[in-house]
Amino acid sequence: MSDTLSALLATGFEGAIAIVAGGAGGVGAAVVSQLTTHGARVVIASRSGDALDPGRSAPACGEAISAALDLTDPASIRAFADWAGVVLGRLDLLVNSAGVTRSVSLGRLDLLDDALIDLVMTSNATGAIRLIRDLQPLLDRGEQPCIVNISSVAARTGVGSNIAYVGAKAAMDAVTHALAKALAPRIRVVGIAPSALDTPFAKGRGQDFIDRTVAATPLGRLATTTEVANAVLCAARLLTATTGIVIAVDGGRHL
C-alpha cells in the first residue's frame, strides 16, 4: 500500500466514532478488529451486548465497547440510538452487518414459515432501516459520515439461504441507492455484497454446497471476512467519491 493510502487510513480512522451492528461475530467482528487497529472508537452493537448505561464513557481511540441492540425490536433500536446520542455525541461510520438467516431450499416455500420470514426480514432489512433513521442525527454531526450496508450477492443472483433472505438483501440494496440520494451530499452510503464466505455458517451447509459455490465462482474460492472488512474500510475512508453503489466482494460469483 502506498504511503498516501496508508496515511488516509491512519488519519481517516484515528479517533473516528463507529458503530458496527452485528459486530460480535463474522464480518462485523473482522470490521471491528480493523477499525480498532487503525485507532477508531468502536461500539459493537448486538443482541448479546452490554446493558445500555448512559453514564458509561465513550470508547477510547483503538478501543471497542459492547452495547445491546436487537434489530427485531423497534424499542431496542430507539433505546440504543438515545444511548448513543448521550455517550457518543456524534457518529462517523455506521456499519450494518447484523442479520439472521437459516438455510431453506428455495423451492420449499412450505418450509418458510411466518416466524422465519419476519425474523429474516427484520434482522437483515427493516431493522437496519430503523437504525439508520434513528441514528441520522448523530451521522449529521459526524466527520466524513458514511453508512456501509453489508448485503449479499444473493440480491443479484436470486440464490441464497432462503427466499426471504434474498428479498431482504435486495431491499437493502435498493435502500442503499435511495439513501445515497436522500442523504447527499452530507452522508455517503455504500453497500458491500459478499457471496458465501469461508465461515462456520457456510461450512455448516455441507461440503457439497461449498464445492458447488466454488465451482460457480470465477476465482475458484470463497472470500474471507477479512476481505469483506477491507472493502468496508475502503468504502468508508478511501472511496470518498463513491456513494449509492453496491460493491461485490464475491470472487466473481455474481457473473
PDB file of C-alpha atoms in Angstrom:
ATOM      1  CA  MET A   1       0.000   0.000   0.000  1.00  0.00           C
ATOM      2  CA  SER A   2       1.349   3.427  -0.884  1.00  0.00           C
ATOM      3  CA  ASP A   3       2.274   5.947   1.794  1.00  0.00           C
ATOM      4  CA  THR A   4      -0.660   8.097   0.677  1.00  0.00           C
ATOM      5  CA  LEU A   5      -3.201   5.307   1.175  1.00  0.00           C
ATOM      6  CA  SER A   6      -1.626   4.342   4.498  1.00  0.00           C
ATOM      7  CA  ALA A   7      -1.904   7.943   5.631  1.00  0.00           C
ATOM      8  CA  LEU A   8      -5.538   8.130   4.562  1.00  0.00           C
ATOM      9  CA  LEU A   9      -6.373   5.062   6.635  1.00  0.00           C
ATOM     10  CA  ALA A  10      -4.375   6.284   9.618  1.00  0.00           C
ATOM     11  CA  THR A  11      -5.802   9.796   9.625  1.00  0.00           C
ATOM     12  CA  GLY A  12      -9.240   8.716   8.459  1.00  0.00           C
ATOM     13  CA  PHE A  13      -9.923   6.340  11.331  1.00  0.00           C
ATOM     14  CA  GLU A  14      -7.831   7.748  14.181  1.00  0.00           C
ATOM     15  CA  GLY A  15     -10.422   8.913  16.697  1.00  0.00           C
ATOM     16  CA  ALA A  16     -13.344   8.201  14.353  1.00  0.00           C
ATOM     17  CA  ILE A  17     -16.526   7.040  16.090  1.00  0.00           C
ATOM     18  CA  ALA A  18     -18.038   3.905  14.576  1.00  0.00           C
ATOM     19  CA  ILE A  19     -20.986   1.660  15.344  1.00  0.00           C
ATOM     20  CA  VAL A  20     -20.881  -1.882  13.961  1.00  0.00           C
ATOM     21  CA  ALA A  21     -24.299  -3.516  14.170  1.00  0.00           C
ATOM     22  CA  GLY A  22     -23.680  -7.239  14.331  1.00  0.00           C
ATOM     23  CA  GLY A  23     -20.086  -6.628  15.363  1.00  0.00           C
ATOM     24  CA  ALA A  24     -19.874  -9.587  17.727  1.00  0.00           C
ATOM     25  CA  GLY A  25     -19.098 -12.156  15.026  1.00  0.00           C
ATOM     26  CA  GLY A  26     -18.463 -12.889  11.362  1.00  0.00           C
ATOM     27  CA  VAL A  27     -17.929  -9.921   9.062  1.00  0.00           C
ATOM     28  CA  GLY A  28     -18.778  -7.480  11.833  1.00  0.00           C
ATOM     29  CA  ALA A  29     -16.046  -8.793  14.115  1.00  0.00           C
ATOM     30  CA  ALA A  30     -13.491  -8.523  11.309  1.00  0.00           C
ATOM     31  CA  VAL A  31     -14.564  -4.913  10.710  1.00  0.00           C
ATOM     32  CA  VAL A  32     -14.247  -4.117  14.425  1.00  0.00           C
ATOM     33  CA  SER A  33     -10.751  -5.607  14.519  1.00  0.00           C
ATOM     34  CA  GLN A  34      -9.547  -3.490  11.620  1.00  0.00           C
ATOM     35  CA  LEU A  35     -11.218  -0.311  12.868  1.00  0.00           C
ATOM     36  CA  THR A  36      -9.640  -0.548  16.305  1.00  0.00           C
ATOM     37  CA  THR A  37      -6.254  -1.362  14.768  1.00  0.00           C
ATOM     38  CA  HIS A  38      -6.476   1.948  12.910  1.00  0.00           C
ATOM     39  CA  GLY A  39      -7.412   3.885  16.038  1.00  0.00           C
ATOM     40  CA  ALA A  40     -11.190   4.133  15.721  1.00  0.00           C
ATOM     41  CA  ARG A  41     -13.537   4.329  18.714  1.00  0.00           C
ATOM     42  CA  VAL A  42     -15.984   1.490  18.166  1.00  0.00           C
ATOM     43  CA  VAL A  43     -19.304   0.334  19.581  1.00  0.00           C
ATOM     44  CA  ILE A  44     -20.092  -3.332  18.992  1.00  0.00           C
ATOM     45  CA  ALA A  45     -23.894  -3.430  18.844  1.00  0.00           C
ATOM     46  CA  SER A  46     -25.507  -6.846  19.196  1.00  0.00           C
ATOM     47  CA  ARG A  47     -28.247  -8.748  20.976  1.00  0.00           C
ATOM     48  CA  SER A  48     -25.630 -10.120  23.370  1.00  0.00           C
ATOM     49  CA  GLY A  49     -24.186  -6.676  24.082  1.00  0.00           C
ATOM     50  CA  ASP A  50     -23.840  -4.976  27.454  1.00  0.00           C
ATOM     51  CA  ALA A  51     -26.804  -3.184  29.020  1.00  0.00           C
ATOM     52  CA  LEU A  52     -27.172   0.437  27.933  1.00  0.00           C
ATOM     53  CA  ASP A  53     -25.686   2.625  30.664  1.00  0.00           C
ATOM     54  CA  PRO A  54     -25.950   6.360  29.865  1.00  0.00           C
ATOM     55  CA  GLY A  55     -23.193   7.040  32.383  1.00  0.00           C
ATOM     56  CA  ARG A  56     -20.698   4.912  30.514  1.00  0.00           C
ATOM     57  CA  SER A  57     -17.696   6.580  28.908  1.00  0.00           C
ATOM     58  CA  ALA A  58     -17.269   6.543  25.150  1.00  0.00           C
ATOM     59  CA  PRO A  59     -14.595   4.162  23.884  1.00  0.00           C
ATOM     60  CA  ALA A  60     -11.058   5.499  23.661  1.00  0.00           C
ATOM     61  CA  CYS A  61      -9.066   5.517  20.424  1.00  0.00           C
ATOM     62  CA  GLY A  62      -8.368   1.945  19.376  1.00  0.00           C
ATOM     63  CA  GLU A  63     -10.945   0.594  21.821  1.00  0.00           C
ATOM     64  CA  ALA A  64     -14.257  -1.221  21.308  1.00  0.00           C
ATOM     65  CA  ILE A  65     -17.122  -1.393  23.787  1.00  0.00           C
ATOM     66  CA  SER A  66     -20.228  -3.574  23.710  1.00  0.00           C
ATOM     67  CA  ALA A  67     -23.845  -2.357  23.709  1.00  0.00           C
ATOM     68  CA  ALA A  68     -27.197  -4.116  23.476  1.00  0.00           C
ATOM     69  CA  LEU A  69     -29.151  -3.817  20.235  1.00  0.00           C
ATOM     70  CA  ASP A  70     -31.936  -6.063  18.928  1.00  0.00           C
ATOM     71  CA  LEU A  71     -32.827  -5.125  15.368  1.00  0.00           C
ATOM     72  CA  THR A  72     -36.054  -7.113  15.554  1.00  0.00           C
ATOM     73  CA  ASP A  73     -37.337  -4.802  18.328  1.00  0.00           C
ATOM     74  CA  PRO A  74     -38.078  -1.149  17.415  1.00  0.00           C
ATOM     75  CA  ALA A  75     -37.991  -0.176  21.107  1.00  0.00           C
ATOM     76  CA  SER A  76     -34.487  -1.615  21.434  1.00  0.00           C
ATOM     77  CA  ILE A  77     -33.353   0.349  18.378  1.00  0.00           C
ATOM     78  CA  ARG A  78     -34.775   3.597  19.752  1.00  0.00           C
ATOM     79  CA  ALA A  79     -33.176   2.987  23.166  1.00  0.00           C
ATOM     80  CA  PHE A  80     -29.831   2.255  21.533  1.00  0.00           C
ATOM     81  CA  ALA A  81     -29.988   5.445  19.453  1.00  0.00           C
ATOM     82  CA  ASP A  82     -30.845   7.502  22.546  1.00  0.00           C
ATOM     83  CA  TRP A  83     -27.941   5.917  24.429  1.00  0.00           C
ATOM     84  CA  ALA A  84     -25.548   6.577  21.530  1.00  0.00           C
ATOM     85  CA  GLY A  85     -26.624  10.210  21.472  1.00  0.00           C
ATOM     86  CA  VAL A  86     -25.691  10.628  25.130  1.00  0.00           C
ATOM     87  CA  VAL A  87     -22.490   8.555  25.181  1.00  0.00           C
ATOM     88  CA  LEU A  88     -21.061   9.213  21.703  1.00  0.00           C
ATOM     89  CA  GLY A  89     -22.438  12.596  20.703  1.00  0.00           C
ATOM     90  CA  ARG A  90     -21.745  12.052  17.017  1.00  0.00           C
ATOM     91  CA  LEU A  91     -21.271   9.189  14.559  1.00  0.00           C
ATOM     92  CA  ASP A  92     -18.736   8.984  11.728  1.00  0.00           C
ATOM     93  CA  LEU A  93     -19.358   5.434  10.481  1.00  0.00           C
ATOM     94  CA  LEU A  94     -22.306   3.066  10.736  1.00  0.00           C
ATOM     95  CA  VAL A  95     -21.753  -0.485   9.519  1.00  0.00           C
ATOM     96  CA  ASN A  96     -24.890  -2.618   9.180  1.00  0.00           C
ATOM     97  CA  SER A  97     -23.561  -6.173   9.284  1.00  0.00           C
ATOM     98  CA  ALA A  98     -26.193  -7.787  11.508  1.00  0.00           C
ATOM     99  CA  GLY A  99     -28.616 -10.387  10.222  1.00  0.00           C
ATOM    100  CA  VAL A 100     -30.092 -13.793  10.939  1.00  0.00           C
ATOM    101  CA  THR A 101     -30.917 -16.467   8.412  1.00  0.00           C
ATOM    102  CA  ARG A 102     -31.495 -20.192   8.112  1.00  0.00           C
ATOM    103  CA  SER A 103     -30.938 -22.496   5.187  1.00  0.00           C
ATOM    104  CA  VAL A 104     -34.226 -23.402   3.468  1.00  0.00           C
ATOM    105  CA  SER A 105     -34.260 -24.720  -0.092  1.00  0.00           C
ATOM    106  CA  LEU A 106     -35.567 -22.037  -2.443  1.00  0.00           C
ATOM    107  CA  GLY A 107     -38.184 -24.396  -3.813  1.00  0.00           C
ATOM    108  CA  ARG A 108     -39.548 -25.375  -0.401  1.00  0.00           C
ATOM    109  CA  LEU A 109     -41.793 -22.391   0.279  1.00  0.00           C
ATOM    110  CA  ASP A 110     -43.857 -24.622   2.558  1.00  0.00           C
ATOM    111  CA  LEU A 111     -40.916 -24.656   4.996  1.00  0.00           C
ATOM    112  CA  LEU A 112     -40.652 -20.857   5.040  1.00  0.00           C
ATOM    113  CA  ASP A 113     -42.941 -20.190   7.993  1.00  0.00           C
ATOM    114  CA  ASP A 114     -44.161 -16.750   9.059  1.00  0.00           C
ATOM    115  CA  ALA A 115     -41.830 -16.528  12.034  1.00  0.00           C
ATOM    116  CA  LEU A 116     -38.750 -17.177   9.891  1.00  0.00           C
ATOM    117  CA  ILE A 117     -39.835 -14.676   7.230  1.00  0.00           C
ATOM    118  CA  ASP A 118     -40.340 -11.995   9.887  1.00  0.00           C
ATOM    119  CA  LEU A 119     -37.021 -12.775  11.597  1.00  0.00           C
ATOM    120  CA  VAL A 120     -35.021 -12.682   8.373  1.00  0.00           C
ATOM    121  CA  MET A 121     -36.659  -9.535   7.042  1.00  0.00           C
ATOM    122  CA  THR A 122     -36.430  -7.577  10.298  1.00  0.00           C
ATOM    123  CA  SER A 123     -32.862  -8.587  11.163  1.00  0.00           C
ATOM    124  CA  ASN A 124     -31.498  -8.080   7.645  1.00  0.00           C
ATOM    125  CA  ALA A 125     -33.559  -5.164   6.309  1.00  0.00           C
ATOM    126  CA  THR A 126     -36.278  -3.361   8.235  1.00  0.00           C
ATOM    127  CA  GLY A 127     -34.273  -3.257  11.458  1.00  0.00           C
ATOM    128  CA  ALA A 128     -31.332  -1.689   9.631  1.00  0.00           C
ATOM    129  CA  ILE A 129     -33.641   0.902   8.070  1.00  0.00           C
ATOM    130  CA  ARG A 130     -34.979   1.836  11.506  1.00  0.00           C
ATOM    131  CA  LEU A 131     -31.442   2.035  12.883  1.00  0.00           C
ATOM    132  CA  ILE A 132     -30.317   4.368  10.104  1.00  0.00           C
ATOM    133  CA  ARG A 133     -33.387   6.545  10.659  1.00  0.00           C
ATOM    134  CA  ASP A 134     -32.811   6.805  14.402  1.00  0.00           C
ATOM    135  CA  LEU A 135     -29.051   7.431  14.117  1.00  0.00           C
ATOM    136  CA  GLN A 136     -29.268  10.026  11.329  1.00  0.00           C
ATOM    137  CA  PRO A 137     -28.995  12.985  13.755  1.00  0.00           C
ATOM    138  CA  LEU A 138     -25.671  11.595  15.016  1.00  0.00           C
ATOM    139  CA  LEU A 139     -24.446  10.988  11.466  1.00  0.00           C
ATOM    140  CA  ASP A 140     -25.383  14.559  10.574  1.00  0.00           C
ATOM    141  CA  ARG A 141     -22.930  15.671  13.281  1.00  0.00           C
ATOM    142  CA  GLY A 142     -20.242  13.232  12.160  1.00  0.00           C
ATOM    143  CA  GLU A 143     -16.912  13.788  10.440  1.00  0.00           C
ATOM    144  CA  GLN A 144     -16.937  12.443   6.859  1.00  0.00           C
ATOM    145  CA  PRO A 145     -20.015  10.380   7.818  1.00  0.00           C
ATOM    146  CA  CYS A 146     -20.602   7.154   5.949  1.00  0.00           C
ATOM    147  CA  ILE A 147     -23.050   4.250   6.143  1.00  0.00           C
ATOM    148  CA  VAL A 148     -21.888   0.849   4.893  1.00  0.00           C
ATOM    149  CA  ASN A 149     -24.567  -1.807   4.439  1.00  0.00           C
ATOM    150  CA  ILE A 150     -23.435  -5.428   4.221  1.00  0.00           C
ATOM    151  CA  SER A 151     -25.582  -7.007   1.526  1.00  0.00           C
ATOM    152  CA  SER A 152     -25.150 -10.252  -0.398  1.00  0.00           C
ATOM    153  CA  VAL A 153     -24.626 -11.391  -3.955  1.00  0.00           C
ATOM    154  CA  ALA A 154     -27.936 -13.221  -3.389  1.00  0.00           C
ATOM    155  CA  ALA A 155     -29.724  -9.953  -4.093  1.00  0.00           C
ATOM    156  CA  ARG A 156     -28.347 -10.082  -7.635  1.00  0.00           C
ATOM    157  CA  THR A 157     -28.316 -13.807  -8.371  1.00  0.00           C
ATOM    158  CA  GLY A 158     -31.593 -14.741  -6.658  1.00  0.00           C
ATOM    159  CA  VAL A 159     -29.814 -17.628  -4.950  1.00  0.00           C
ATOM    160  CA  GLY A 160     -29.327 -17.559  -1.183  1.00  0.00           C
ATOM    161  CA  SER A 161     -30.031 -19.292   2.101  1.00  0.00           C
ATOM    162  CA  ASN A 162     -33.777 -18.798   1.575  1.00  0.00           C
ATOM    163  CA  ILE A 163     -36.247 -16.652  -0.379  1.00  0.00           C
ATOM    164  CA  ALA A 164     -36.788 -14.196   2.485  1.00  0.00           C
ATOM    165  CA  TYR A 165     -33.027 -13.630   2.750  1.00  0.00           C
ATOM    166  CA  VAL A 166     -32.789 -12.918  -0.975  1.00  0.00           C
ATOM    167  CA  GLY A 167     -35.633 -10.425  -0.663  1.00  0.00           C
ATOM    168  CA  ALA A 168     -34.170  -8.748   2.425  1.00  0.00           C
ATOM    169  CA  LYS A 169     -30.781  -8.196   0.800  1.00  0.00           C
ATOM    170  CA  ALA A 170     -32.379  -6.916  -2.409  1.00  0.00           C
ATOM    171  CA  ALA A 171     -34.364  -4.479  -0.273  1.00  0.00           C
ATOM    172  CA  MET A 172     -31.196  -3.212   1.403  1.00  0.00           C
ATOM    173  CA  ASP A 173     -29.518  -2.679  -1.971  1.00  0.00           C
ATOM    174  CA  ALA A 174     -32.478  -0.534  -3.033  1.00  0.00           C
ATOM    175  CA  VAL A 175     -32.307   1.345   0.275  1.00  0.00           C
ATOM    176  CA  THR A 176     -28.584   1.958  -0.277  1.00  0.00           C
ATOM    177  CA  HIS A 177     -29.323   3.550  -3.657  1.00  0.00           C
ATOM    178  CA  ALA A 178     -32.189   5.650  -2.304  1.00  0.00           C
ATOM    179  CA  LEU A 179     -30.382   6.817   0.829  1.00  0.00           C
ATOM    180  CA  ALA A 180     -27.316   7.830  -1.171  1.00  0.00           C
ATOM    181  CA  LYS A 181     -29.519  10.349  -2.958  1.00  0.00           C
ATOM    182  CA  ALA A 182     -31.603  11.318   0.057  1.00  0.00           C
ATOM    183  CA  LEU A 183     -28.660  11.939   2.407  1.00  0.00           C
ATOM    184  CA  ALA A 184     -26.237  13.509  -0.085  1.00  0.00           C
ATOM    185  CA  PRO A 185     -24.026  15.424  -0.007  1.00  0.00           C
ATOM    186  CA  ARG A 186     -23.526  15.178   3.765  1.00  0.00           C
ATOM    187  CA  ILE A 187     -23.611  11.389   4.225  1.00  0.00           C
ATOM    188  CA  ARG A 188     -22.278   8.744   1.823  1.00  0.00           C
ATOM    189  CA  VAL A 189     -23.948   5.324   1.626  1.00  0.00           C
ATOM    190  CA  VAL A 190     -22.214   2.250   0.178  1.00  0.00           C
ATOM    191  CA  GLY A 191     -23.187  -1.421   0.010  1.00  0.00           C
ATOM    192  CA  ILE A 192     -20.773  -4.355   0.195  1.00  0.00           C
ATOM    193  CA  ALA A 193     -22.031  -7.657  -1.245  1.00  0.00           C
ATOM    194  CA  PRO A 194     -20.172 -10.876  -0.394  1.00  0.00           C
ATOM    195  CA  SER A 195     -21.011 -14.334  -1.606  1.00  0.00           C
ATOM    196  CA  ALA A 196     -20.803 -17.324   0.733  1.00  0.00           C
ATOM    197  CA  LEU A 197     -17.769 -16.739   2.938  1.00  0.00           C
ATOM    198  CA  ASP A 198     -15.208 -19.037   4.471  1.00  0.00           C
ATOM    199  CA  THR A 199     -17.067 -19.172   7.789  1.00  0.00           C
ATOM    200  CA  PRO A 200     -18.637 -21.854  10.014  1.00  0.00           C
ATOM    201  CA  PHE A 201     -22.090 -20.975   8.606  1.00  0.00           C
ATOM    202  CA  ALA A 202     -21.049 -21.851   5.059  1.00  0.00           C
ATOM    203  CA  LYS A 203     -19.259 -24.976   6.214  1.00  0.00           C
ATOM    204  CA  GLY A 204     -22.390 -25.941   8.128  1.00  0.00           C
ATOM    205  CA  ARG A 205     -24.307 -26.081   4.861  1.00  0.00           C
ATOM    206  CA  GLY A 206     -22.159 -29.045   3.821  1.00  0.00           C
ATOM    207  CA  GLN A 207     -19.196 -29.755   1.595  1.00  0.00           C
ATOM    208  CA  ASP A 208     -21.440 -30.202  -1.448  1.00  0.00           C
ATOM    209  CA  PHE A 209     -22.680 -26.616  -1.036  1.00  0.00           C
ATOM    210  CA  ILE A 210     -19.118 -25.313  -0.756  1.00  0.00           C
ATOM    211  CA  ASP A 211     -17.960 -27.328  -3.774  1.00  0.00           C
ATOM    212  CA  ARG A 212     -20.854 -26.046  -5.912  1.00  0.00           C
ATOM    213  CA  THR A 213     -20.262 -22.464  -4.819  1.00  0.00           C
ATOM    214  CA  VAL A 214     -16.536 -22.602  -5.519  1.00  0.00           C
ATOM    215  CA  ALA A 215     -17.173 -24.207  -8.916  1.00  0.00           C
ATOM    216  CA  ALA A 216     -19.508 -21.328  -9.828  1.00  0.00           C
ATOM    217  CA  THR A 217     -17.027 -18.675  -8.642  1.00  0.00           C
ATOM    218  CA  PRO A 218     -14.511 -17.401 -11.234  1.00  0.00           C
ATOM    219  CA  LEU A 219     -11.727 -17.003  -8.666  1.00  0.00           C
ATOM    220  CA  GLY A 220     -12.308 -20.590  -7.529  1.00  0.00           C
ATOM    221  CA  ARG A 221     -12.537 -19.957  -3.778  1.00  0.00           C
ATOM    222  CA  LEU A 222     -14.647 -18.451  -1.021  1.00  0.00           C
ATOM    223  CA  ALA A 223     -13.901 -14.920   0.085  1.00  0.00           C
ATOM    224  CA  THR A 224     -12.921 -14.272   3.709  1.00  0.00           C
ATOM    225  CA  THR A 225     -14.375 -12.000   6.354  1.00  0.00           C
ATOM    226  CA  THR A 226     -11.089 -10.082   6.318  1.00  0.00           C
ATOM    227  CA  GLU A 227     -11.515  -9.312   2.614  1.00  0.00           C
ATOM    228  CA  VAL A 228     -15.018  -8.027   3.241  1.00  0.00           C
ATOM    229  CA  ALA A 229     -13.749  -5.891   6.124  1.00  0.00           C
ATOM    230  CA  ASN A 230     -11.059  -4.495   3.815  1.00  0.00           C
ATOM    231  CA  ALA A 231     -13.819  -3.352   1.469  1.00  0.00           C
ATOM    232  CA  VAL A 232     -15.756  -1.735   4.313  1.00  0.00           C
ATOM    233  CA  LEU A 233     -12.765   0.343   5.398  1.00  0.00           C
ATOM    234  CA  CYS A 234     -12.001   1.343   1.826  1.00  0.00           C
ATOM    235  CA  ALA A 235     -15.613   2.389   1.259  1.00  0.00           C
ATOM    236  CA  ALA A 236     -15.603   4.417   4.459  1.00  0.00           C
ATOM    237  CA  ARG A 237     -12.386   6.374   4.009  1.00  0.00           C
ATOM    238  CA  LEU A 238     -10.647   5.707   0.676  1.00  0.00           C
ATOM    239  CA  LEU A 239     -13.502   5.748  -1.860  1.00  0.00           C
ATOM    240  CA  THR A 240     -14.510   9.281  -0.946  1.00  0.00           C
ATOM    241  CA  ALA A 241     -16.221   9.978  -4.295  1.00  0.00           C
ATOM    242  CA  THR A 242     -18.274   6.776  -4.132  1.00  0.00           C
ATOM    243  CA  THR A 243     -21.882   6.618  -2.977  1.00  0.00           C
ATOM    244  CA  GLY A 244     -25.044   4.724  -3.888  1.00  0.00           C
ATOM    245  CA  ILE A 245     -23.274   1.663  -5.255  1.00  0.00           C
ATOM    246  CA  VAL A 246     -23.049  -1.965  -4.102  1.00  0.00           C
ATOM    247  CA  ILE A 247     -19.543  -3.387  -4.366  1.00  0.00           C
ATOM    248  CA  ALA A 248     -19.255  -7.158  -4.864  1.00  0.00           C
ATOM    249  CA  VAL A 249     -16.671  -8.994  -2.765  1.00  0.00           C
ATOM    250  CA  ASP A 250     -17.553 -12.427  -4.032  1.00  0.00           C
ATOM    251  CA  GLY A 251     -14.748 -13.797  -6.181  1.00  0.00           C
ATOM    252  CA  GLY A 252     -16.876 -13.019  -9.249  1.00  0.00           C
ATOM    253  CA  ARG A 253     -19.822 -15.141  -8.095  1.00  0.00           C
ATOM    254  CA  HIS A 254     -22.268 -12.541  -9.435  1.00  0.00           C
ATOM    255  CA  LEU A 255     -21.054 -13.008 -13.036  1.00  0.00           C
TER     256      LEU A 255
END
